[in-house]
Every structure is written in C-alpha cells, then in structure tokens.
Amino acid sequence: MIFFVDLIAATLRNATPLVYGTVGETYSERSGVLNLGIEGTMYAGAFAGFAAAWATGSPLVGLATAIVVGLAAGAIMALLTVTLGANQHVSGIGLTIGLIGLSEFVNRLIFQGGDLQRIEPMSTLNPFGGLGEIGALFDQYALTWIAFLLVVPVAWWILQRSSFGLEIRAVGENPEAADAAGVNVTRTRYLALMIGGSLMAVGGAFITLALLGSFTLDIIAGRGWVCVALVIFGRWRIGRGVIGALLFSLIFSLQFRLRILPEFSALPFELLLALPYLVVIAALALSGRNVAYPGAYLKPYRRS
Amino acid sequence: MRRITVRSTPVLVILAVLLTFLITAGPIILAGANPIAAYAAYLVVPLTSQFTLLEVLVSATPILLTGAAVAIAFRAGYWNIGAEGQLLLGAIAAAGIGTMVGDLPPVLALPVMVVGGALAGAAWALVPALLRVRFGIDEVVTTLLLNPVALLLVNGLLHGPWRDPETGFPESARIAASAEFPTLIERSRLHIGFLIAIAVIGVAWYVLVRTPTGLRLRAAGLSPHGARFAGINVSRTLLGAALMSGAIAGLAGVGEVAGIQNRLTSGISPGYGYTGIVVATLGTLTMPGVALAGLFLGDLTVGASSAARSLGIPSQLGAVVQGVLLLTTIALLTQRRYRARAAAPPAAPPAAEVASG
C-alpha cells in the first residue's frame, strides 16, 4: 500500500514539469508554431529561477524571474518564426543551444564552478495530512497543486471555450481565414508563444526551486523533447497531453523504484532510465500514425 | 534575378556572423572583458601558431562530419536532429570493435572499425526513418528523443560492463594500438579522421550535385509532391538520406574515439551533433559551405578555450555564439528566400520547408 501511495505521489510530482511544458508547447503549436526552443526555455527557467532565488533568498522571486525569462524566450521565438518567417525547426534548435549556453555561461560567472549551491526548496502543502497513509498522496508542492488544479483547467478553458483560444486555434489552422475575419495573426501567435514560453520556464523552475533546491548541468535531460512528443501523443489536446505526461511520469517513477530492488541490481540504472523515452517513442509509433497536424503547422504567414 | 540571390547568399552569411558578434558583445561585457579583444582571441589567435592552427582542424573534424550529415538529411527534407545520438552510437561501436581487433594489422583493423561505426550510426537512424516513411511519425521528435537514450546507453556501458577494469573510472578500456587512428603530423592531435571528413564532404558533394541519387534527394526536399509526381520514390529517397546521414554522423564518433580519446568516455561529444545543425545551416546546406562553416566553427571552438585562459571569459560562451549564429543565419537567409520568391512568383516553394508532406 505504502509502495503504491508513494508511487502515485511521485508520479504527480515528476509529472509537474512535463505538464507545464506540454501545456506550453500545446499553446505554441495550436497557433501554428512548433517550438523546439522548449528544451532551452525549460533549462533557462530552471537556471534563472534558481539563481534569482539564491540571490534574493525568495523562491517566489525565482519563480517570477523564470516567468520573465520564459516570456522573453517565447518573444524571441516569435520574432524569428512569426515576424521574420524563419524555419521553425532550425529556430527552435538555435534557441535551445543559445539558452542552454547562456545559462551555463552565467552559471559559470556567478558560481565560478565551485561547490554546488543550494537553496531552501519550496515546501510541500498537505491539506489532507490527517488521512494517514493515503494522505501522503496529497503531500505535494504548491506548483504541483497549481499545475493540476489551476493551470490545466484554465488553459483548457481558454483554448477551447474563450474567444482568445478560438483565435489561437484559428491562426494555427487557417491564418488566411482568421486574418480575413479580423484576427491579428501576428499578435495572436506572439501571445501564444509567450504564454507557452512562460509555462515551459515554470516547468523548468519547478525542478530547481521545488524538486531539488539546486541547479546542476543537464538538469532538463530531454524533458523538453518529451513534451514535444506528448503534444503529438495528445493530438494537440490539453487533456490528452496531461494524461500522456502522467503515463510517462508513472513509468519514470516506477523505474526509479525498480532500481533498488535486488532483481534489477545487476542492470545498469541508465538502461532503466532510458525506458521512459523508449516508451514515448513506442506510444507515438502506436498512436501517432497519420495524426492531423494543425493546418498551418510550420508555415509562416504572409499576407498576399 | 536568380543570379543576384545566389550571389547575395555569402553576403547574408557574413552579415549573420557580424550580427552574432554584435549580440554576443553583451555576455562578453558581462564577463568583464573587452569585446574587440575577445573576438580577436576567438577568431585570430587560433590562426597565429602552428599548434593552434592544427587544433582548429582537430576541432573541425567531428563537426565537418555532423555538418555534412545534417545537411544531407535537411536537403532531402528529412529533419534528422539526432546526429548527436548517431555519433554516440558510432563511438560505442568504435570503442567495442577497437578493443577486439588487437590481433589484426591496422590495414584491416581501421576499415573494420570505420565501417562498424558508420553502420552503428545508420542503425540508430533507421528506426525514426522507418517510422517516418511507413507510419508518418514525425522524425523530429523521434530523432531528438533518441539522443538522451544514446547518452544513457553510453553511460550504462561505462558504469556497467565496460568500466575500465584497471582504474575503475567510468571509461572503457583503451582500444588496441592497431585500431588507433594514425596522426597526420607528428606531435599534434590531427588524425586521419580529418582526411576522412574531407573525403566524405567531397563524395557527398559529388553525389548531391552530379548523380541521379542526388537529384532525387534534392527534388524530394524541394517538393515531395512534385518529386512523387515525377516518379521518384520519395519514401526510399528519405530512407536513404536518413541512413547516409546517420552513417556520416557515426563516423564522427569513430574519429573521436580512435583519433582523440582512444576510448569511450561519457563526455566524448560536447554536443557535436547539435553543432552539426549550426554548421549545416551556416553552410547553407551545400557541401563547400559545410566545409567552410566547419573550419570556421573549429576556429571559434579553439578560440573559446584560449579566450577562457587569456581573458577569463567562460568557454561556455562558445555555445552562446553557436546558438545566436544559428538564429541570425536562419533569420537572414529566410529574407533572401522571400525576396527570391517575390521576384519570381510562380517558383516552387522554398527548400525543405515542406517538411511533413
């Protein structure tokens, strides 16, 4: 029983950065822009959030800094792909290389490669602590509570039910028609990318500010790429993407627990660690066949 | 009109380089250094002594190969972003084969290892390529996801069965002497991998520009529908481009193991696969361009480590420069394309932007 409660609690915890990233990437892609800058944006959010929290002693300042960095990263991606119409694959990879490089550069300047710096990680909230064993399930960080109870429903509602969400989907499906209907395509894509960027950065910052309380190199380790896969797996729907994030996180958390069992002690743990990535690829292969991409995916919009 | 656009391409690339220096002046000033002195250290200092000049070629070797690998795939409209993982598989194969061929003379050992590395790289590229052509699964995501998996495979081997039995370090055993790449110039690290890289770029240029295979490949990249209409088997062309790309990236891994480290280490590639994307883009996806861009980035890499020593600018600035350079290049080259299209309205859509057709 303890094992399962513990496993589910860890699943929710480890899914949190993926939920932010997947929702952020969904917003970008629904507006017609594949944002491969996600890996770098999460990395920069993780670093900037940590550095600001370390400097000020306040995790909230760290979180705010990460949001600003994410907004900026989204704006740069928008400048390149929306205003200048540059290739989205290459722009995203360039953004990722640049942001990871810049984070490690500033990390080197501030911390001089000395001892690992630590901050007091954000504390967990446990409103159901009185429930005993089951209560441990709800012993989660505030950012996890916010992700599942606030960000996911609100992001879903905005995208599917609000007029702004309709505009995002319209410029991602058929920008010509949206433009003719009076929607500002450029402005809508900028907003979608900036909202998406800030969510990605918060996902990264969750790792340093809450999960670990420290920053280490290669901290994102492909989580951004996983989010890009989860968006396709979820067919650009927030709910399905979140389910994908939970499944990935379940396997991730499970392999973490299998490692300490004697049956698996002979296996190098890296092989178990690779398992979740392989499962995502397998899931894409099974469910991602001939999916319908957003109509204007990868296409810059030019008024003719 | 067409001639003007072609001629303006080098100008745009040079503009991108200048713009990159302008933008990266910010971080350099942040590090408390003079940007002009920094650029001199980055670009000029490596060219001023024989030792550093050879080091430029050493640094250029892996990224010339990954650059060529990426350029071939991108020209076909196949977005292989997995050169990093394919390189690592080549490195694993080289380290594995290299320790087993001790009884063979170098004349046999080296080709076996080179071919093995290329095959391993191609094999790592095969799964995403098959998923793409058979089921239409986006290769961007699958090639990207296989990069961390390849790194985990390297680390799994190094912390497990391949751990150096003598030192206990997470490094594989040293490869046999007969499997080590000979150096080209005494007392330098320049090895025959550099010649392999130049040869690969030459052959790739010939195949792309002068053969029917190359024509099919470029046609598939320019317009998959048009190519299909012209009777080209686009799936086979993409599969071929993906395998060629993976094999060449695998060679980069062989060179680093057999020519530099003489064993597999977890830091065998500081992102050479991703740098290959920078090289290919800066080289405008042509082989002569890849050659120039690879040498240029080799120069920058050596410059980054010398600037770290002499000016105290963290060498991580090299990655910042690469990222910014990629962004400025793609942004400026895009403007060329739009102008070219406006000048000739009925022309085909711009290269490779019809990715998932």
XYZ file of C-alpha atoms in Angstrom:
661
model
C 0.000 0.000 0.000
C 2.748 2.408 1.010
C 4.501 1.465 -2.238
C 1.530 2.484 -4.371
C 0.735 5.671 -2.474
C 4.378 6.605 -2.716
C 4.479 5.735 -6.421
C 1.412 7.818 -7.269
C 2.653 10.741 -5.205
C 5.979 10.597 -7.064
C 4.137 10.318 -10.376
C 2.261 13.550 -9.719
C 5.466 15.243 -8.578
C 7.557 14.148 -11.554
C 4.738 14.900 -13.999
C 4.577 18.539 -12.908
C 7.371 19.954 -15.138
C 6.019 17.894 -18.043
C 2.503 19.249 -17.506
C 3.719 22.859 -17.650
C 5.887 22.088 -20.676
C 3.213 20.152 -22.524
C 0.542 22.800 -21.976
C 3.041 25.473 -23.077
C 4.005 23.556 -26.207
C 0.336 22.898 -26.985
C -0.368 26.644 -26.984
C 2.595 27.275 -29.317
C 1.683 24.515 -31.744
C -2.040 25.249 -31.789
C -1.095 28.745 -33.017
C 0.898 27.093 -35.831
C 4.429 27.262 -34.415
C 6.477 24.197 -33.414
C 8.657 25.499 -30.566
C 11.765 23.312 -30.288
C 13.153 26.044 -28.051
C 11.260 24.269 -25.245
C 14.299 22.317 -24.020
C 16.344 25.526 -23.748
C 13.438 27.522 -22.303
C 12.943 24.937 -19.537
C 16.698 24.951 -18.926
C 16.873 28.745 -18.743
C 13.812 28.805 -16.481
C 15.433 26.246 -14.194
C 18.683 28.207 -14.014
C 17.297 31.765 -13.850
C 14.735 30.738 -11.250
C 17.395 29.113 -9.121
C 19.898 31.972 -9.481
C 17.303 34.620 -8.569
C 16.053 32.586 -5.598
C 19.636 32.065 -4.439
C 20.458 35.768 -4.749
C 17.330 37.051 -3.012
C 16.510 34.152 -0.733
C 12.966 34.122 -2.091
C 11.671 31.228 -4.236
C 8.820 33.466 -5.354
C 11.260 35.965 -6.852
C 12.893 32.976 -8.527
C 9.564 31.885 -9.971
C 8.819 35.414 -11.222
C 12.255 35.581 -12.838
C 11.657 32.285 -14.589
C 8.334 33.586 -15.933
C 10.041 36.712 -17.313
C 12.747 34.574 -18.945
C 10.068 32.324 -20.462
C 8.150 35.301 -21.841
C 11.369 36.622 -23.398
C 12.240 33.234 -24.887
C 8.769 32.986 -26.403
C 9.070 36.505 -27.803
C 12.422 35.685 -29.441
C 10.925 32.554 -30.987
C 8.003 34.654 -32.240
C 10.308 37.324 -33.671
C 12.160 34.653 -35.646
C 9.312 32.492 -36.854
C 6.371 34.895 -36.996
C 7.874 38.265 -37.911
C 10.844 37.008 -39.921
C 9.241 33.763 -41.110
C 12.370 31.695 -40.397
C 12.336 27.887 -40.424
C 10.791 26.679 -37.179
C 12.923 23.574 -36.657
C 16.193 25.450 -37.003
C 14.998 28.467 -34.991
C 13.915 26.244 -32.109
C 17.157 24.289 -32.027
C 19.118 27.564 -32.188
C 17.098 28.961 -29.298
C 17.742 25.809 -27.273
C 21.502 25.829 -27.968
C 21.714 29.553 -27.173
C 19.658 29.421 -23.972
C 21.470 26.376 -22.577
C 24.791 28.024 -23.467
C 23.766 31.324 -21.872
C 22.521 29.605 -18.703
C 25.777 27.675 -18.307
C 27.776 30.823 -19.119
C 26.046 32.881 -16.428
C 26.177 29.900 -14.056
C 29.940 29.882 -14.516
C 30.152 33.652 -13.956
C 28.064 33.622 -10.770
C 29.104 30.362 -9.163
C 32.618 30.031 -10.651
C 32.191 26.272 -10.931
C 32.702 25.960 -7.184
C 30.703 23.892 -4.735
C 27.115 23.046 -5.536
C 24.970 25.885 -4.231
C 21.729 25.025 -2.531
C 18.598 26.938 -1.629
C 15.845 26.027 0.776
C 13.435 24.253 -1.592
C 9.788 25.267 -1.648
C 7.856 23.379 0.998
C 5.013 20.997 0.284
C 1.383 21.571 1.190
C -0.564 18.740 2.686
C -4.190 19.672 3.346
C -5.165 16.018 3.794
C -2.339 15.025 6.123
C -4.867 13.668 8.603
C -5.830 10.818 6.277
C -2.808 8.752 7.244
C -1.163 6.677 4.562
C -3.436 7.884 1.771
C -2.821 11.445 2.849
C 0.774 11.180 1.684
C -0.667 11.239 -1.824
C -1.590 14.888 -1.361
C 1.734 15.911 0.161
C 2.682 17.955 -2.900
C 4.406 21.221 -3.796
C 2.228 24.266 -4.404
C 3.374 24.322 -8.033
C 2.044 20.775 -8.468
C -1.326 21.722 -6.983
C -1.387 24.803 -9.238
C -0.437 22.759 -12.308
C -3.256 20.242 -11.990
C -5.993 22.296 -10.348
C -5.421 25.719 -11.902
C -3.176 25.738 -14.987
C -4.627 22.691 -16.737
C -8.333 23.578 -16.393
C -7.795 27.295 -17.058
C -5.515 26.614 -20.047
C -8.092 24.163 -21.395
C -10.948 26.599 -20.867
C -9.088 29.475 -22.549
C -8.062 27.360 -25.527
C -11.386 25.610 -26.105
C -14.008 27.976 -24.745
C -12.772 31.578 -24.841
C -12.649 33.848 -27.882
C -8.881 34.263 -27.412
C -8.491 30.478 -27.572
C -10.586 30.398 -30.696
C -8.253 32.996 -32.203
C -5.202 30.887 -31.312
C -6.734 27.818 -32.935
C -7.883 29.846 -35.938
C -4.427 31.298 -36.699
C -2.989 27.807 -36.299
C -5.482 26.159 -38.628
C -6.171 28.761 -41.267
C -4.406 32.095 -40.826
C -5.808 33.487 -44.083
C -9.378 32.994 -42.900
C -8.541 34.282 -39.417
C -6.936 37.359 -40.942
C -9.953 37.938 -43.160
C -12.163 37.674 -40.079
C -10.179 40.477 -38.450
C -7.901 38.442 -36.164
C -4.399 39.861 -35.836
C -2.396 36.740 -36.769
C 0.979 38.135 -35.707
C -0.245 39.375 -32.335
C -2.082 36.132 -31.564
C 0.946 33.975 -32.385
C 3.219 36.221 -30.305
C 0.863 35.876 -27.336
C 0.531 32.103 -27.731
C 4.315 31.678 -27.917
C 4.926 33.963 -24.928
C 2.291 32.251 -22.781
C 3.750 28.909 -23.857
C 7.308 30.061 -23.102
C 6.406 31.230 -19.605
C 4.734 27.876 -18.826
C 7.793 25.962 -20.098
C 10.087 28.099 -17.938
C 7.925 27.495 -14.853
C 8.171 23.759 -15.585
C 11.945 24.057 -15.567
C 11.970 26.250 -12.461
C 9.846 23.686 -10.594
C 12.781 21.278 -10.811
C 15.318 23.641 -9.243
C 13.045 25.570 -6.868
C 10.937 22.712 -5.515
C 12.128 19.264 -6.531
C 15.896 19.651 -5.995
C 16.690 23.011 -4.413
C 19.835 23.189 -6.548
C 20.958 23.596 -10.141
C 23.111 21.048 -11.946
C 24.214 20.858 -15.568
C 21.988 18.896 -17.970
C 19.150 19.317 -15.487
C 16.357 19.104 -18.082
C 17.872 15.986 -19.734
C 15.477 15.818 -22.679
C 12.271 16.573 -20.731
C 11.517 19.311 -23.281
C 11.731 16.836 -26.155
C 9.430 14.524 -24.199
C 6.874 17.366 -24.009
C 7.033 17.853 -27.787
C 6.298 14.134 -28.170
C 3.474 14.303 -25.603
C 1.776 17.089 -27.559
C 1.649 14.844 -30.629
C 0.626 11.874 -28.464
C -2.166 14.054 -27.066
C -3.148 15.175 -30.558
C -2.812 18.820 -29.542
C -5.440 18.415 -26.798
C -4.519 19.578 -23.323
C -6.361 16.782 -21.510
C -4.795 14.004 -23.558
C -1.377 15.651 -23.281
C -1.675 15.704 -19.479
C -2.664 12.027 -19.464
C 0.448 11.348 -21.556
C 2.572 13.298 -19.062
C 1.135 11.225 -16.204
C 1.828 7.948 -18.037
C 5.414 8.982 -18.797
C 5.895 10.069 -15.222
C 4.412 6.821 -13.907
C 6.965 4.789 -15.869
C 9.716 7.196 -14.840
C 8.789 6.926 -11.173
C 8.359 3.164 -11.403
C 11.823 2.550 -12.903
C 13.227 4.734 -10.145
C 11.763 2.326 -7.599
C 12.675 -0.816 -9.527
C 16.332 0.159 -9.419
C 16.612 -0.500 -5.698
C 15.061 -3.969 -5.946
C 17.617 -6.801 -5.828
C 16.206 -8.366 -9.023
C 17.301 -5.338 -11.006
C 20.524 -4.531 -9.220
C 22.595 -6.206 -11.947
C 21.243 -3.867 -14.615
C 22.983 -0.524 -15.018
C 20.377 2.015 -13.877
C 20.876 4.008 -17.085
C 19.092 1.292 -19.028
C 16.027 1.633 -16.807
C 16.306 5.407 -17.088
C 16.135 5.100 -20.883
C 12.909 3.117 -20.622
C 10.508 6.096 -20.370
C 11.976 7.667 -23.539
C 11.587 4.406 -25.426
C 8.013 4.048 -24.178
C 7.203 7.529 -25.534
C 8.611 6.584 -28.937
C 6.628 3.340 -28.875
C 3.482 5.213 -27.845
C 3.970 7.627 -30.744
C 4.507 4.745 -33.132
C 1.246 3.138 -31.999
C -0.967 6.195 -31.601
C 0.687 8.859 -33.700
C 0.057 7.374 -37.122
C -1.208 9.893 -39.619
C -2.451 12.294 -36.962
C -3.936 15.582 -38.157
C -1.436 18.358 -37.516
C -2.687 21.925 -37.051
C -3.429 23.248 -40.545
C -0.804 25.993 -40.549
C 1.830 23.924 -38.654
C 5.368 25.043 -39.636
C 4.011 27.622 -42.089
C 4.881 31.281 -41.652
C 2.035 33.613 -42.566
C 2.443 36.310 -45.170
C -0.372 38.492 -46.356
C -0.545 38.172 -50.105
C 17.162 37.992 -60.533
C 18.208 34.475 -59.690
C 21.894 35.239 -60.116
C 21.618 38.149 -57.676
C 20.019 35.974 -54.988
C 22.694 33.298 -55.292
C 25.451 35.862 -55.080
C 23.939 37.562 -52.090
C 23.974 34.370 -50.013
C 27.598 34.680 -48.823
C 26.939 38.323 -48.014
C 23.991 37.347 -45.836
C 26.048 34.685 -44.059
C 28.814 37.190 -43.327
C 26.190 39.659 -42.111
C 24.865 36.929 -39.806
C 28.353 36.420 -38.359
C 28.771 40.165 -37.749
C 25.317 40.412 -36.189
C 26.208 37.478 -33.925
C 29.297 39.301 -32.676
C 27.216 42.383 -32.014
C 24.680 40.391 -29.964
C 27.258 38.349 -28.042
C 29.114 41.516 -27.044
C 26.545 41.666 -24.215
C 27.645 38.462 -22.445
C 31.319 39.321 -23.089
C 30.952 42.686 -21.350
C 29.059 40.870 -18.575
C 32.155 38.703 -18.123
C 34.215 41.876 -17.724
C 36.129 41.582 -20.999
C 36.601 43.852 -23.977
C 34.511 42.522 -26.896
C 37.102 43.522 -29.517
C 39.859 41.715 -27.655
C 37.508 38.771 -27.221
C 36.767 38.494 -30.944
C 40.471 38.704 -31.694
C 41.044 35.845 -29.249
C 38.171 33.884 -30.739
C 38.983 34.290 -34.407
C 42.563 35.394 -34.933
C 44.617 33.931 -32.089
C 43.935 30.304 -33.114
C 45.402 31.065 -36.539
C 48.643 32.515 -35.255
C 50.603 29.409 -34.306
C 51.097 26.057 -35.936
C 49.900 24.226 -32.848
C 46.613 26.101 -32.549
C 46.100 26.008 -36.316
C 46.278 22.216 -36.207
C 43.957 22.244 -33.196
C 41.444 24.165 -35.326
C 41.473 21.264 -37.788
C 41.165 18.789 -34.895
C 38.117 20.649 -33.554
C 36.658 20.932 -37.048
C 36.896 17.178 -37.738
C 33.772 15.937 -35.895
C 31.620 18.934 -36.822
C 32.565 18.746 -40.501
C 31.117 15.230 -40.407
C 27.995 16.022 -38.364
C 27.510 19.147 -40.506
C 27.611 17.060 -43.684
C 25.284 14.500 -42.070
C 22.720 17.138 -41.145
C 22.999 18.931 -44.494
C 22.280 15.747 -46.485
C 19.202 14.957 -44.404
C 17.884 18.529 -44.450
C 18.383 18.758 -48.239
C 16.079 15.753 -48.576
C 13.522 17.424 -46.306
C 14.233 14.843 -43.609
C 14.673 16.634 -40.269
C 17.324 14.468 -38.661
C 18.046 16.196 -35.350
C 19.546 13.005 -33.985
C 23.120 13.366 -35.246
C 24.210 13.568 -31.594
C 22.840 10.113 -30.813
C 24.064 8.649 -34.103
C 27.544 9.989 -33.336
C 27.451 8.348 -29.903
C 26.477 5.002 -31.442
C 29.431 5.310 -33.832
C 31.645 5.983 -30.828
C 30.284 2.958 -28.964
C 30.899 0.732 -31.990
C 34.424 2.088 -32.446
C 35.282 1.505 -28.785
C 33.815 -2.004 -28.906
C 35.463 -3.017 -32.159
C 38.677 -1.180 -31.296
C 39.313 -3.345 -28.245
C 38.652 -6.568 -30.160
C 40.875 -6.100 -33.219
C 44.216 -6.151 -31.450
C 45.375 -9.142 -33.470
C 44.674 -7.532 -36.814
C 47.103 -5.236 -38.616
C 45.960 -1.591 -38.851
C 45.221 -2.090 -42.558
C 42.352 -4.385 -41.551
C 41.521 -3.065 -38.089
C 40.890 0.521 -39.149
C 38.447 -0.209 -42.003
C 36.531 -2.696 -39.842
C 36.169 -0.092 -37.129
C 35.228 2.724 -39.522
C 32.599 0.614 -41.282
C 31.290 -0.661 -37.952
C 30.903 2.899 -36.653
C 29.119 4.036 -39.791
C 26.756 1.068 -39.625
C 26.018 1.735 -35.955
C 25.178 5.368 -36.723
C 22.959 4.305 -39.619
C 21.246 1.694 -37.444
C 20.400 4.355 -34.825
C 18.930 6.492 -37.631
C 16.946 3.578 -39.071
C 14.092 3.376 -36.541
C 12.980 7.037 -36.808
C 13.356 6.835 -40.591
C 11.188 3.721 -40.840
C 8.594 5.222 -38.511
C 8.519 8.296 -40.730
C 8.187 6.628 -44.119
C 5.913 3.777 -43.012
C 3.611 5.448 -40.500
C 4.176 9.165 -40.994
C 5.556 9.631 -37.448
C 7.352 12.973 -37.178
C 11.095 12.233 -37.309
C 11.946 15.450 -35.454
C 10.577 14.108 -32.187
C 11.865 10.560 -32.506
C 15.404 11.548 -33.557
C 15.504 14.104 -30.722
C 14.282 11.611 -28.114
C 16.892 9.058 -29.147
C 19.704 11.499 -28.253
C 19.298 11.208 -24.470
C 18.746 7.470 -24.924
C 22.095 7.136 -26.737
C 23.824 9.079 -23.965
C 22.230 6.798 -21.367
C 23.446 3.817 -23.357
C 26.997 5.211 -23.267
C 26.784 5.850 -19.523
C 25.165 2.469 -18.905
C 28.049 0.741 -20.642
C 30.652 2.847 -18.846
C 29.142 2.324 -15.395
C 28.447 -1.323 -16.157
C 30.178 -3.879 -18.365
C 32.720 -1.524 -19.948
C 34.042 0.156 -16.803
C 37.817 0.323 -17.024
C 38.938 -2.767 -15.071
C 42.272 -1.213 -14.118
C 41.365 2.281 -12.986
C 37.699 1.740 -12.113
C 36.899 5.022 -13.839
C 33.749 5.160 -15.946
C 35.777 4.881 -19.138
C 36.105 1.931 -21.469
C 39.393 0.070 -21.817
C 41.905 1.607 -24.200
C 41.453 0.451 -27.788
C 44.164 -1.700 -29.410
C 47.171 0.154 -30.773
C 46.399 -1.114 -34.265
C 42.945 0.495 -34.060
C 44.221 3.964 -33.177
C 43.927 6.497 -35.967
C 47.441 7.480 -37.096
C 48.263 11.147 -36.660
C 48.952 13.173 -39.777
C 51.591 15.428 -38.300
C 53.937 14.441 -35.519
C 53.324 15.846 -32.062
C 49.849 17.055 -32.989
C 46.432 15.557 -32.390
C 45.482 15.867 -36.061
C 44.489 12.367 -37.180
C 43.294 10.715 -40.363
C 39.713 11.377 -39.272
C 40.216 14.849 -40.738
C 41.044 13.353 -44.137
C 38.019 11.079 -43.822
C 35.863 14.128 -43.137
C 37.207 15.972 -46.186
C 36.738 12.864 -48.339
C 33.163 12.399 -47.094
C 32.341 16.019 -47.902
C 33.859 15.616 -51.378
C 31.904 12.431 -52.096
C 28.720 13.932 -50.646
C 29.172 16.980 -52.894
C 29.594 14.745 -55.932
C 26.582 12.590 -55.055
C 24.352 15.578 -54.307
C 25.265 17.674 -57.321
C 26.304 15.217 -60.019
C 24.324 11.991 -59.640
C 20.679 10.940 -60.151
C 20.562 9.938 -56.479
C 21.444 13.490 -55.536
C 18.873 14.888 -57.900
C 16.153 12.686 -56.389
C 17.257 13.692 -52.913
C 17.125 17.406 -53.682
C 13.826 17.036 -55.515
C 12.267 15.285 -52.516
C 13.436 18.152 -50.324
C 12.223 20.911 -52.625
C 8.789 19.430 -53.130
C 7.799 15.917 -52.057
C 4.594 16.127 -54.089
C 6.404 17.286 -57.196
C 9.020 14.578 -56.763
C 6.345 11.912 -56.329
C 4.569 13.230 -59.430
C 7.836 12.941 -61.349
C 8.001 9.255 -60.450
C 10.536 9.489 -57.636
C 10.082 7.040 -54.784
C 10.141 9.670 -52.048
C 9.984 7.168 -49.165
C 13.047 5.322 -50.430
C 14.868 8.587 -51.028
C 14.144 9.779 -47.477
C 15.171 6.438 -46.019
C 18.423 6.565 -47.994
C 19.131 10.141 -46.913
C 18.446 9.261 -43.278
C 20.783 6.253 -43.362
C 23.550 8.206 -45.125
C 23.137 10.968 -42.577
C 23.317 8.530 -39.651
C 26.349 6.739 -41.099
C 28.280 10.002 -41.533
C 27.394 11.118 -38.012
C 28.597 7.706 -36.807
C 31.960 8.368 -38.468
C 32.331 11.492 -36.341
C 32.047 9.286 -33.264
C 34.644 6.850 -34.638
C 37.087 9.720 -35.154
C 36.718 10.996 -31.589
C 37.279 7.521 -30.128
C 40.019 6.298 -32.456
C 41.758 9.615 -33.065
C 41.458 11.606 -29.838
C 40.365 9.746 -26.701
C 41.378 6.184 -27.659
C 38.485 5.004 -25.508
C 34.821 5.689 -24.897
C 34.120 8.385 -22.313
C 30.791 9.900 -21.289
C 32.000 13.314 -22.463
C 33.017 12.031 -25.887
C 30.724 14.576 -27.571
C 30.086 18.039 -26.129
C 27.093 18.400 -28.460
C 28.838 17.863 -31.822
C 25.550 16.611 -33.251
C 23.797 19.884 -32.453
C 26.790 21.894 -33.677
C 26.334 19.976 -36.934
C 22.998 21.762 -37.341
C 24.798 25.097 -36.948
C 27.462 24.046 -39.465
C 24.902 22.811 -41.998
C 22.749 25.932 -41.715
C 25.690 28.331 -41.834
C 26.947 26.378 -44.846
C 23.515 26.882 -46.492
C 23.145 23.089 -46.805
C 25.833 22.880 -49.515
C 28.995 20.813 -49.109
C 31.508 23.595 -49.878
C 29.555 25.721 -47.402
C 29.697 22.953 -44.788
C 33.479 22.729 -45.247
C 33.930 26.467 -44.689
C 31.464 26.619 -41.807
C 33.065 23.595 -40.111
C 36.508 25.205 -40.248
C 35.068 28.499 -39.009
C 33.390 26.859 -36.016
C 36.556 24.851 -35.364
C 38.366 28.173 -35.181
C 35.731 29.500 -32.766
C 35.990 26.395 -30.562
C 39.759 26.678 -30.193
C 39.316 30.435 -29.696
C 36.763 29.832 -26.947
C 39.194 27.783 -24.897
C 42.067 30.198 -25.461
C 39.844 33.167 -24.538
C 38.843 31.311 -21.387
C 42.511 31.136 -20.370
C 43.722 34.548 -21.511
C 40.657 36.740 -20.901
C 38.724 34.785 -18.280
C 35.609 34.528 -20.476
C 33.943 31.212 -19.611
C 34.306 28.855 -22.577
C 30.539 28.265 -22.412
C 30.313 31.457 -24.472
C 31.164 29.226 -27.427
C 27.725 27.611 -27.132
C 26.051 31.017 -26.876
C 27.820 32.106 -30.064
C 26.722 28.910 -31.824
C 23.087 29.374 -30.848
C 22.986 33.054 -31.786
C 24.822 32.327 -35.038
C 22.252 29.687 -35.952
C 19.414 32.126 -35.264
C 20.906 35.074 -37.150
C 21.833 32.871 -40.123
C 18.414 31.269 -40.488
C 16.700 34.638 -39.989
C 18.775 36.386 -42.652
C 18.742 33.523 -45.167
C 14.958 33.429 -44.883
C 14.797 37.024 -46.054
C 16.758 36.012 -49.151
C 14.234 33.317 -49.898
C 11.253 35.562 -49.547
C 12.788 38.138 -51.855
C 13.672 35.428 -54.346
C 10.098 34.190 -54.307
C 8.647 37.658 -54.706
C 10.911 38.183 -57.707
C 9.739 35.005 -59.395
C 6.088 34.437 -58.405
C 5.397 31.018 -59.980
C 8.504 29.372 -58.483
C 8.380 26.243 -56.320
C 8.062 26.638 -52.534
C 11.352 27.321 -50.722
C 13.647 24.434 -49.995
C 12.830 21.987 -47.281
C 10.068 23.994 -45.727
C 7.585 21.402 -46.837
C 8.765 19.051 -44.158
C 5.906 16.704 -43.448
C 4.313 16.443 -46.846
